PDB file of N, CA and C in Angstrom:
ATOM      1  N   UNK A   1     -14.796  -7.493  18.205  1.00 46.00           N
ATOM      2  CA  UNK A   1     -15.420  -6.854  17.080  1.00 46.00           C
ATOM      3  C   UNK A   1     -14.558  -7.077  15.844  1.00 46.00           C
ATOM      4  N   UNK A   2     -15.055  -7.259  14.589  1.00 59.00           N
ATOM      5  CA  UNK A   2     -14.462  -7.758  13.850  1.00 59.00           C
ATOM      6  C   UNK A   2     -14.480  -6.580  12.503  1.00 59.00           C
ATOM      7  N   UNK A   3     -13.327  -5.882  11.550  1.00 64.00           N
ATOM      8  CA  UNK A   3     -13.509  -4.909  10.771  1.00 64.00           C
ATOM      9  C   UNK A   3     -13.852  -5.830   9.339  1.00 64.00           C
ATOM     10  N   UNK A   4     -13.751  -4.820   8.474  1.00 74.00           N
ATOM     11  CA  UNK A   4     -14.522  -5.116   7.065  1.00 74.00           C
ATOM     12  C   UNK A   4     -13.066  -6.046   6.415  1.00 74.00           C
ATOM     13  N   UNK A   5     -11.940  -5.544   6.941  1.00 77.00           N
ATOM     14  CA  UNK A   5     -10.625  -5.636   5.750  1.00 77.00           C
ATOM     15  C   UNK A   5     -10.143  -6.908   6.442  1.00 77.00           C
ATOM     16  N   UNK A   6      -9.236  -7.658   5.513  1.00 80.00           N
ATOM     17  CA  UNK A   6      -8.323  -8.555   6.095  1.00 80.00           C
ATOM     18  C   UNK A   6      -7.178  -8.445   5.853  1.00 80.00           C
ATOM     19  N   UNK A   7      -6.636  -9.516   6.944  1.00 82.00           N
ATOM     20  CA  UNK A   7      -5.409  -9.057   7.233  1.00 82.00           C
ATOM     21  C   UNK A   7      -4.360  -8.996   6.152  1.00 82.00           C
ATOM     22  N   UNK A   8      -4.634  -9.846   5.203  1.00 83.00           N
ATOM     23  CA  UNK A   8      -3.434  -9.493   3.592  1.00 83.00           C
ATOM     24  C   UNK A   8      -3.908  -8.232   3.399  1.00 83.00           C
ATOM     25  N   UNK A   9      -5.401  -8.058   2.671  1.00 83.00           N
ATOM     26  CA  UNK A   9      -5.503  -6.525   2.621  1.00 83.00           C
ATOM     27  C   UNK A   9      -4.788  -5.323   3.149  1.00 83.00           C
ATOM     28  N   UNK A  10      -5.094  -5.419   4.364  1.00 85.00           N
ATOM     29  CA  UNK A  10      -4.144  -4.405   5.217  1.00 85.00           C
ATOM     30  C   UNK A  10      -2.744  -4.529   5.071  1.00 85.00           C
ATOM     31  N   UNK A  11      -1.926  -5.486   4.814  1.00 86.00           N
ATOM     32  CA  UNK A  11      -0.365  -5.778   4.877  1.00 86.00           C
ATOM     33  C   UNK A  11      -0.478  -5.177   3.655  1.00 86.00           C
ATOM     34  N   UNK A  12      -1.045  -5.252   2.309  1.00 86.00           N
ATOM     35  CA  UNK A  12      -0.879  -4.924   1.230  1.00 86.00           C
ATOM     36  C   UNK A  12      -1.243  -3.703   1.049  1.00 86.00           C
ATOM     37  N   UNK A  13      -1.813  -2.885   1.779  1.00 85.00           N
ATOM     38  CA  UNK A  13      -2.205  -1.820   1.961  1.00 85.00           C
ATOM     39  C   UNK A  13      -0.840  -0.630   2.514  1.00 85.00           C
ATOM     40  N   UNK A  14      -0.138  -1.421   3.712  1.00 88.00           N
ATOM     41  CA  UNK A  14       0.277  -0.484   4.434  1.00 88.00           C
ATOM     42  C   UNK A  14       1.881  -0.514   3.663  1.00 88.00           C
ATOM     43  N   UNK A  15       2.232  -1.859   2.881  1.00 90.00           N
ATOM     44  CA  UNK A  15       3.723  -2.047   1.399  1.00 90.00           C
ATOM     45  C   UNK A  15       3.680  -0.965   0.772  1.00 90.00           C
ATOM     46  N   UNK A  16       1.891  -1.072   0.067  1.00 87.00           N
ATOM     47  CA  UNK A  16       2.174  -0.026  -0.900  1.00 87.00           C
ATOM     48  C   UNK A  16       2.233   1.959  -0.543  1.00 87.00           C
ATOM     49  N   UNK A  17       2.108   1.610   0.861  1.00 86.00           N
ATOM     50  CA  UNK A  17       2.176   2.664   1.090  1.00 86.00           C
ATOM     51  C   UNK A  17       3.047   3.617   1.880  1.00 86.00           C
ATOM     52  N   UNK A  18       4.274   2.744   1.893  1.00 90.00           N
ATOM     53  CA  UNK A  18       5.290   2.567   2.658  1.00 90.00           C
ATOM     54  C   UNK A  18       6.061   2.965   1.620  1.00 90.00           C
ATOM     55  N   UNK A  19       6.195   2.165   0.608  1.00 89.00           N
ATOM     56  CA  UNK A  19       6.956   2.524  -0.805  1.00 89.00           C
ATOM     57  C   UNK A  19       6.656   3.499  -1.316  1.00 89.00           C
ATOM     58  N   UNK A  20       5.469   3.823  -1.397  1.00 87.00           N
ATOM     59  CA  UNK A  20       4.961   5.588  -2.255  1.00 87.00           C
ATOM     60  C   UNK A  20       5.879   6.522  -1.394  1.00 87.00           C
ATOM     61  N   UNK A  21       5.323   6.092   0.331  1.00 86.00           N
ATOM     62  CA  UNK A  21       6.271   7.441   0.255  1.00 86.00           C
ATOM     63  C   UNK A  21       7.622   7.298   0.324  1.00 86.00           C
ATOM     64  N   UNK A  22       8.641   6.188   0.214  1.00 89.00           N
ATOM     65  CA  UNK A  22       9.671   6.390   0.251  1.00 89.00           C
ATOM     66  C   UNK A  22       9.793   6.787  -1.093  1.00 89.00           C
ATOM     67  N   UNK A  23       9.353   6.416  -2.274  1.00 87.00           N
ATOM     68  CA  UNK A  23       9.336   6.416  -3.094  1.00 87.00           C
ATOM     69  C   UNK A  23       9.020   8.706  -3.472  1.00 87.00           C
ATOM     70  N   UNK A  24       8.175   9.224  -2.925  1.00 87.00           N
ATOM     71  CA  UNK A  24       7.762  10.398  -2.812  1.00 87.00           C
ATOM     72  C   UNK A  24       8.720  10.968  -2.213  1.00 87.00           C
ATOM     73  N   UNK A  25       9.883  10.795  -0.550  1.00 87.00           N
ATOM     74  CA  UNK A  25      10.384  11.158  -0.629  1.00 87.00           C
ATOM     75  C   UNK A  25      11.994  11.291  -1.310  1.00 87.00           C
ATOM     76  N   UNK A  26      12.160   9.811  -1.743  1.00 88.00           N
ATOM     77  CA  UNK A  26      13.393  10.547  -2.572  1.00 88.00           C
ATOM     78  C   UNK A  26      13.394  11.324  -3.708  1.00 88.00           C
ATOM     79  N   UNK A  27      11.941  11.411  -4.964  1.00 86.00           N
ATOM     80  CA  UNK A  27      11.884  12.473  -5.741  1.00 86.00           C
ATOM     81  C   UNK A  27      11.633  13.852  -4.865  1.00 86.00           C
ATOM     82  N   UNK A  28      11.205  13.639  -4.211  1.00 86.00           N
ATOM     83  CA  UNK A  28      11.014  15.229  -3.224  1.00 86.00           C
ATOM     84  C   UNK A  28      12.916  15.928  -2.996  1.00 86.00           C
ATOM     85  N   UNK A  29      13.701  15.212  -2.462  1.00 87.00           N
ATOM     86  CA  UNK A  29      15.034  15.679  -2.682  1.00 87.00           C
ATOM     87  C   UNK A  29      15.849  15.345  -3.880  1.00 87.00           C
ATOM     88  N   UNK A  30      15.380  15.627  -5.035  1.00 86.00           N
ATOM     89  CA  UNK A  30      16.159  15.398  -6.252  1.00 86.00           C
ATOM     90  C   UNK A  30      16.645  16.677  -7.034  1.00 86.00           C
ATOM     91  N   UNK A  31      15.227  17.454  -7.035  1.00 86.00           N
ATOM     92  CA  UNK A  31      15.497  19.148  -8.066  1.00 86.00           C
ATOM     93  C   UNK A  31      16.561  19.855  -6.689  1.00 86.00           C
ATOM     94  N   UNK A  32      16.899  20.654  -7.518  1.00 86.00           N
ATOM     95  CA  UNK A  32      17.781  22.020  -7.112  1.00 86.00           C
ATOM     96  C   UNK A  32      17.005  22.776  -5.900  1.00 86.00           C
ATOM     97  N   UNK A  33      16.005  23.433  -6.504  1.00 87.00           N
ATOM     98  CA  UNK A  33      14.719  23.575  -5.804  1.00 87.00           C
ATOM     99  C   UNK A  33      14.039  22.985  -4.976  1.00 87.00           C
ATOM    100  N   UNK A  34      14.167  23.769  -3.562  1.00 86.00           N
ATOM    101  CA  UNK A  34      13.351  23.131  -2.750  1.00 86.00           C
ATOM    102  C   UNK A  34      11.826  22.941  -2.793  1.00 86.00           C
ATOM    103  N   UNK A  35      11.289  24.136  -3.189  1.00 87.00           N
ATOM    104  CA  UNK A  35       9.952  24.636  -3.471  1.00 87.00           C
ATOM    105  C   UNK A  35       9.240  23.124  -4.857  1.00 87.00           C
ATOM    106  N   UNK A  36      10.353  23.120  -5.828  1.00 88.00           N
ATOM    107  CA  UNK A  36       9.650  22.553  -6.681  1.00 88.00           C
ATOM    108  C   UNK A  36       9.887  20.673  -6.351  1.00 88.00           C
ATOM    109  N   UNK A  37      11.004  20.115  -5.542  1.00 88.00           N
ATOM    110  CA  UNK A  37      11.047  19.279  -4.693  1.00 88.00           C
ATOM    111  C   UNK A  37      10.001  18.814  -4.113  1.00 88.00           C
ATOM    112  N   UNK A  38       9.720  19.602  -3.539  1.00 87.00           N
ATOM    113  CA  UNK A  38       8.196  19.291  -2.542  1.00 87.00           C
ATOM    114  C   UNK A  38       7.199  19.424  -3.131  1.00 87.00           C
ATOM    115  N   UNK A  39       6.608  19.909  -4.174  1.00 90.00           N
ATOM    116  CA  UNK A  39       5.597  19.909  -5.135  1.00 90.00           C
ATOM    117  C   UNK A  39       5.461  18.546  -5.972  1.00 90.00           C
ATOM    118  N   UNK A  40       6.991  18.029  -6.152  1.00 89.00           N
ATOM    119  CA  UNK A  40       6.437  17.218  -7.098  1.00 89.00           C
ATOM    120  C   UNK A  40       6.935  15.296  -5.851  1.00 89.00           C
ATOM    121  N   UNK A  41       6.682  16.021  -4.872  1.00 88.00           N
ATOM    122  CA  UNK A  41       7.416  14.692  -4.053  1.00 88.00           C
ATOM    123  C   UNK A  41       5.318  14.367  -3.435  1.00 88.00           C
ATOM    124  N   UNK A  42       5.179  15.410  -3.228  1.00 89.00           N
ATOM    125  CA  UNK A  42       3.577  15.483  -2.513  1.00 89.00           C
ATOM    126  C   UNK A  42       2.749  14.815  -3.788  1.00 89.00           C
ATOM    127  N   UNK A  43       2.790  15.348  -5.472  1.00 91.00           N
ATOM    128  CA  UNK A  43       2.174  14.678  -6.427  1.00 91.00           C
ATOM    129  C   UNK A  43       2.370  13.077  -6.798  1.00 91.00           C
ATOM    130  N   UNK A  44       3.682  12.760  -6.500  1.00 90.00           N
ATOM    131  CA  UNK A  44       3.872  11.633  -6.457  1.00 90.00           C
ATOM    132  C   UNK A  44       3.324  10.397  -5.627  1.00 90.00           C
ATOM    133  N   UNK A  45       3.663  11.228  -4.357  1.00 87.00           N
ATOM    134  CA  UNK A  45       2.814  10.530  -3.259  1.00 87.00           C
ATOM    135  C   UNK A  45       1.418  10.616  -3.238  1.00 87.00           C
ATOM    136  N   UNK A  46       0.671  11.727  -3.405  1.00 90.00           N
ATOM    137  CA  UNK A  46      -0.777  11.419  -3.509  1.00 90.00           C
ATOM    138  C   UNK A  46      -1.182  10.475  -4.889  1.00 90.00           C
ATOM    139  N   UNK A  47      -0.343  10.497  -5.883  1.00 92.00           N
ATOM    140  CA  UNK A  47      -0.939   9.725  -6.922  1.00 92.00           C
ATOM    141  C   UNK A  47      -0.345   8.094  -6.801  1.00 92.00           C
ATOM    142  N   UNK A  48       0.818   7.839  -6.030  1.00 89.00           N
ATOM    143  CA  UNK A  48       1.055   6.652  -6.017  1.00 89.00           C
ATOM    144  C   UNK A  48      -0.282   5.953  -4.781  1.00 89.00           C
ATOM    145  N   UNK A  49      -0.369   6.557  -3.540  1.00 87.00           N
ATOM    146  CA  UNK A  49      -0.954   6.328  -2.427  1.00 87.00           C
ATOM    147  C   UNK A  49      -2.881   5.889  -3.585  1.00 87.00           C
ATOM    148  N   UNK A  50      -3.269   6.722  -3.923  1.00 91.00           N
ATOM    149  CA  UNK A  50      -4.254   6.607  -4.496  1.00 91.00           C
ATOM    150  C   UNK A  50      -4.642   5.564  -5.969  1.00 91.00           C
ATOM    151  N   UNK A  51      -3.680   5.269  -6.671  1.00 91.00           N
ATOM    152  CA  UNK A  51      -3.557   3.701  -7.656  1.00 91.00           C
ATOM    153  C   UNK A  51      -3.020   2.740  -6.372  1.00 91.00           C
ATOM    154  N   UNK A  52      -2.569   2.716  -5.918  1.00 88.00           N
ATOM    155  CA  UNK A  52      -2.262   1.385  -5.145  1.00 88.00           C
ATOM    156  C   UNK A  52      -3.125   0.947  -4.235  1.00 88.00           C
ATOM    157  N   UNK A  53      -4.248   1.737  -3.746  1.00 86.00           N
ATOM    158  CA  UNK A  53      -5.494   1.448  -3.229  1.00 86.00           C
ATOM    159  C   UNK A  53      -6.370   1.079  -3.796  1.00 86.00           C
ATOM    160  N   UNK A  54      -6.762   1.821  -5.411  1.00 90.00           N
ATOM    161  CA  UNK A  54      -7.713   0.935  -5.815  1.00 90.00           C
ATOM    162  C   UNK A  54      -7.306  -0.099  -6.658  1.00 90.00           C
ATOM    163  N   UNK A  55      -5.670  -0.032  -6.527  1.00 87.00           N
ATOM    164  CA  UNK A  55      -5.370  -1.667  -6.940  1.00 87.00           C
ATOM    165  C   UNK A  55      -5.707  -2.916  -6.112  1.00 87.00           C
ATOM    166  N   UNK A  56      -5.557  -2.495  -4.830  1.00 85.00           N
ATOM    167  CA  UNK A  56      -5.582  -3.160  -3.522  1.00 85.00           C
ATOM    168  C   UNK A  56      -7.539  -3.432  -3.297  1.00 85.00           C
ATOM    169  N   UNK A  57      -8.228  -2.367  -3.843  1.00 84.00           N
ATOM    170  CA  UNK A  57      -9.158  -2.771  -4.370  1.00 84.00           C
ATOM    171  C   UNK A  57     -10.282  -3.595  -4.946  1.00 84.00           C
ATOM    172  N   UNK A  58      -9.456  -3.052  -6.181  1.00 87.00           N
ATOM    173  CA  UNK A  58      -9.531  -4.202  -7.404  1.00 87.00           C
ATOM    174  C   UNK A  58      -9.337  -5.521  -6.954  1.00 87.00           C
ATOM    175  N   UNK A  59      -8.437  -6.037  -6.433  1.00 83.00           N
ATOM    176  CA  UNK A  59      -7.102  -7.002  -5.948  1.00 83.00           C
ATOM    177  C   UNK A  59      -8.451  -7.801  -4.877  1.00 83.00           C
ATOM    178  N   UNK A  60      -9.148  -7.064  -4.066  1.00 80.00           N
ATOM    179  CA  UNK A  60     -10.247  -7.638  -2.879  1.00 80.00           C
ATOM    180  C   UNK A  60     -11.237  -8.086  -3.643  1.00 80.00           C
ATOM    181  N   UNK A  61     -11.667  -7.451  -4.811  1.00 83.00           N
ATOM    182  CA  UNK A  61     -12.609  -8.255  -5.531  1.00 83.00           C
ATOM    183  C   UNK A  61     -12.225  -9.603  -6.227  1.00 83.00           C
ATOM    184  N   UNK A  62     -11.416  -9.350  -7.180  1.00 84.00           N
ATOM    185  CA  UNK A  62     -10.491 -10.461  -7.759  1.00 84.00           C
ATOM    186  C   UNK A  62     -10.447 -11.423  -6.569  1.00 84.00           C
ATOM    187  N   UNK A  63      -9.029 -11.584  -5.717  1.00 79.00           N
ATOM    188  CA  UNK A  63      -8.568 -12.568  -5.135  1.00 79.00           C
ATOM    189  C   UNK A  63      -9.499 -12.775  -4.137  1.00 79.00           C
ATOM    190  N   UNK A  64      -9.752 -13.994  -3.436  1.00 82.00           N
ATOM    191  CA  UNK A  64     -10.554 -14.103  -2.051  1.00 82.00           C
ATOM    192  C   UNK A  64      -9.527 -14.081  -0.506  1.00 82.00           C
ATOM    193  N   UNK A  65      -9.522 -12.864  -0.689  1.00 79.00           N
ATOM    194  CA  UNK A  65      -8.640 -12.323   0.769  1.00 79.00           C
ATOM    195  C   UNK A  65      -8.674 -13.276   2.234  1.00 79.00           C
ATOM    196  N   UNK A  66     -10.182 -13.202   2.767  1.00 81.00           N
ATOM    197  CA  UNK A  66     -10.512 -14.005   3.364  1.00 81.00           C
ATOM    198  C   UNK A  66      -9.630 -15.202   2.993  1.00 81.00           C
ATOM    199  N   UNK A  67     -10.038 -15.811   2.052  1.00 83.00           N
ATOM    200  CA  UNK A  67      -9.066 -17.530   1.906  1.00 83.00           C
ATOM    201  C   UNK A  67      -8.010 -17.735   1.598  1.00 83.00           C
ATOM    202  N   UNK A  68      -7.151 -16.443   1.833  1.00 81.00           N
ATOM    203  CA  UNK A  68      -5.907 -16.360   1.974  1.00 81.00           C
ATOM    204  C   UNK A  68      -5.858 -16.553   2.889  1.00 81.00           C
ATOM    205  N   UNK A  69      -6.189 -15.490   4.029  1.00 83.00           N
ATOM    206  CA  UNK A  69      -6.177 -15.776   5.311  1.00 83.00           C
ATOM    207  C   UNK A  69      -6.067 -16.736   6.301  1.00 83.00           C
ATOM    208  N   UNK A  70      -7.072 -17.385   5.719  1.00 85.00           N
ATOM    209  CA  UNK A  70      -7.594 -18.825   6.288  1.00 85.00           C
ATOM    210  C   UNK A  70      -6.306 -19.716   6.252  1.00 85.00           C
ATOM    211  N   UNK A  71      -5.528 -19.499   4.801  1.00 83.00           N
ATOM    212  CA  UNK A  71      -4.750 -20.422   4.587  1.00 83.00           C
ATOM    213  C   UNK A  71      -3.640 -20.109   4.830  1.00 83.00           C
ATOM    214  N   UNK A  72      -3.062 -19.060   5.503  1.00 83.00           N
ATOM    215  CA  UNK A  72      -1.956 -18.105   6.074  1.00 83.00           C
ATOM    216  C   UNK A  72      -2.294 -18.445   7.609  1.00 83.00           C
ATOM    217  N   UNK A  73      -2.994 -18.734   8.063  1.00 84.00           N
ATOM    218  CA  UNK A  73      -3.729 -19.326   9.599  1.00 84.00           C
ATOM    219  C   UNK A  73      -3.455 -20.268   9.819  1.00 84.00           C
ATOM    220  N   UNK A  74      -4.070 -21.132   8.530  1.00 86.00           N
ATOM    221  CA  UNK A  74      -3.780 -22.785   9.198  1.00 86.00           C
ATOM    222  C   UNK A  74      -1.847 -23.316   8.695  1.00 86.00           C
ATOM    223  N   UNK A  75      -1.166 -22.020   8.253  1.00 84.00           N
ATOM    224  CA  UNK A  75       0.029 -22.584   8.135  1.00 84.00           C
ATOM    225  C   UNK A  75       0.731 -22.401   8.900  1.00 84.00           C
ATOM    226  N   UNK A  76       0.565 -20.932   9.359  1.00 86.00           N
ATOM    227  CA  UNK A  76       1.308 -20.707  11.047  1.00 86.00           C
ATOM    228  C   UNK A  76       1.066 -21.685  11.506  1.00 86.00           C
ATOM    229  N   UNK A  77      -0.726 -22.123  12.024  1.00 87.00           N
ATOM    230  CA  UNK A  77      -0.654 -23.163  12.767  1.00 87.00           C
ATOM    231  C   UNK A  77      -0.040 -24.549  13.013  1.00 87.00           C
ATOM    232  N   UNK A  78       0.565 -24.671  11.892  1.00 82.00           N
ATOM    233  CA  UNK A  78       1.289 -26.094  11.662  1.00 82.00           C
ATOM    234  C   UNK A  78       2.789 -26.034  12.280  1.00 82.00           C
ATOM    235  N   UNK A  79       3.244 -24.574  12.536  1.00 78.00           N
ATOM    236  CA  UNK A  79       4.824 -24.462  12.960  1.00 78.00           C
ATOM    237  C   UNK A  79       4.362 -24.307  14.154  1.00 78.00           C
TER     238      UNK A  79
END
């Protein structure tokens, strides 16, 4: 069975979302405050997680994912 996304998609999907939250948690341990730490580590992360998707998006319309693919396929295949 075959899904909607490809496989750059998804790699580019799971970078940017790897980085938000590392990215979320080191502002999460920065204030004094734990309370306000975690408030603004969770805003970060939901707002980075959410632009980098519909960049990733955007990015599926623009680029032809698929023929990346294709061409990320036939280069493995050559090694």
């Amino acid at each position: 069975m075959q899904s909607g996304i490809s496989i750059t998609e998804s790699t580019l999907l799971a970078l940017f979302t790897i980085v938000s939250l590392s990215l979320a948690c080191w502002l999460a341990r920065q204030p004094a405050k734990t309370s306000v730490g975690i408030t603004l580590g969770v805003l970060l992360g939901l707002v980075l997680i959410y632009t980098t998707s519909a960049l990733v998006a955007f990015l599926a319309n623009v680029l032809p994912f698929g023929q990346i693919d294709f061409w990320l396929s036939n280069l493995v295949a050559k090694f």
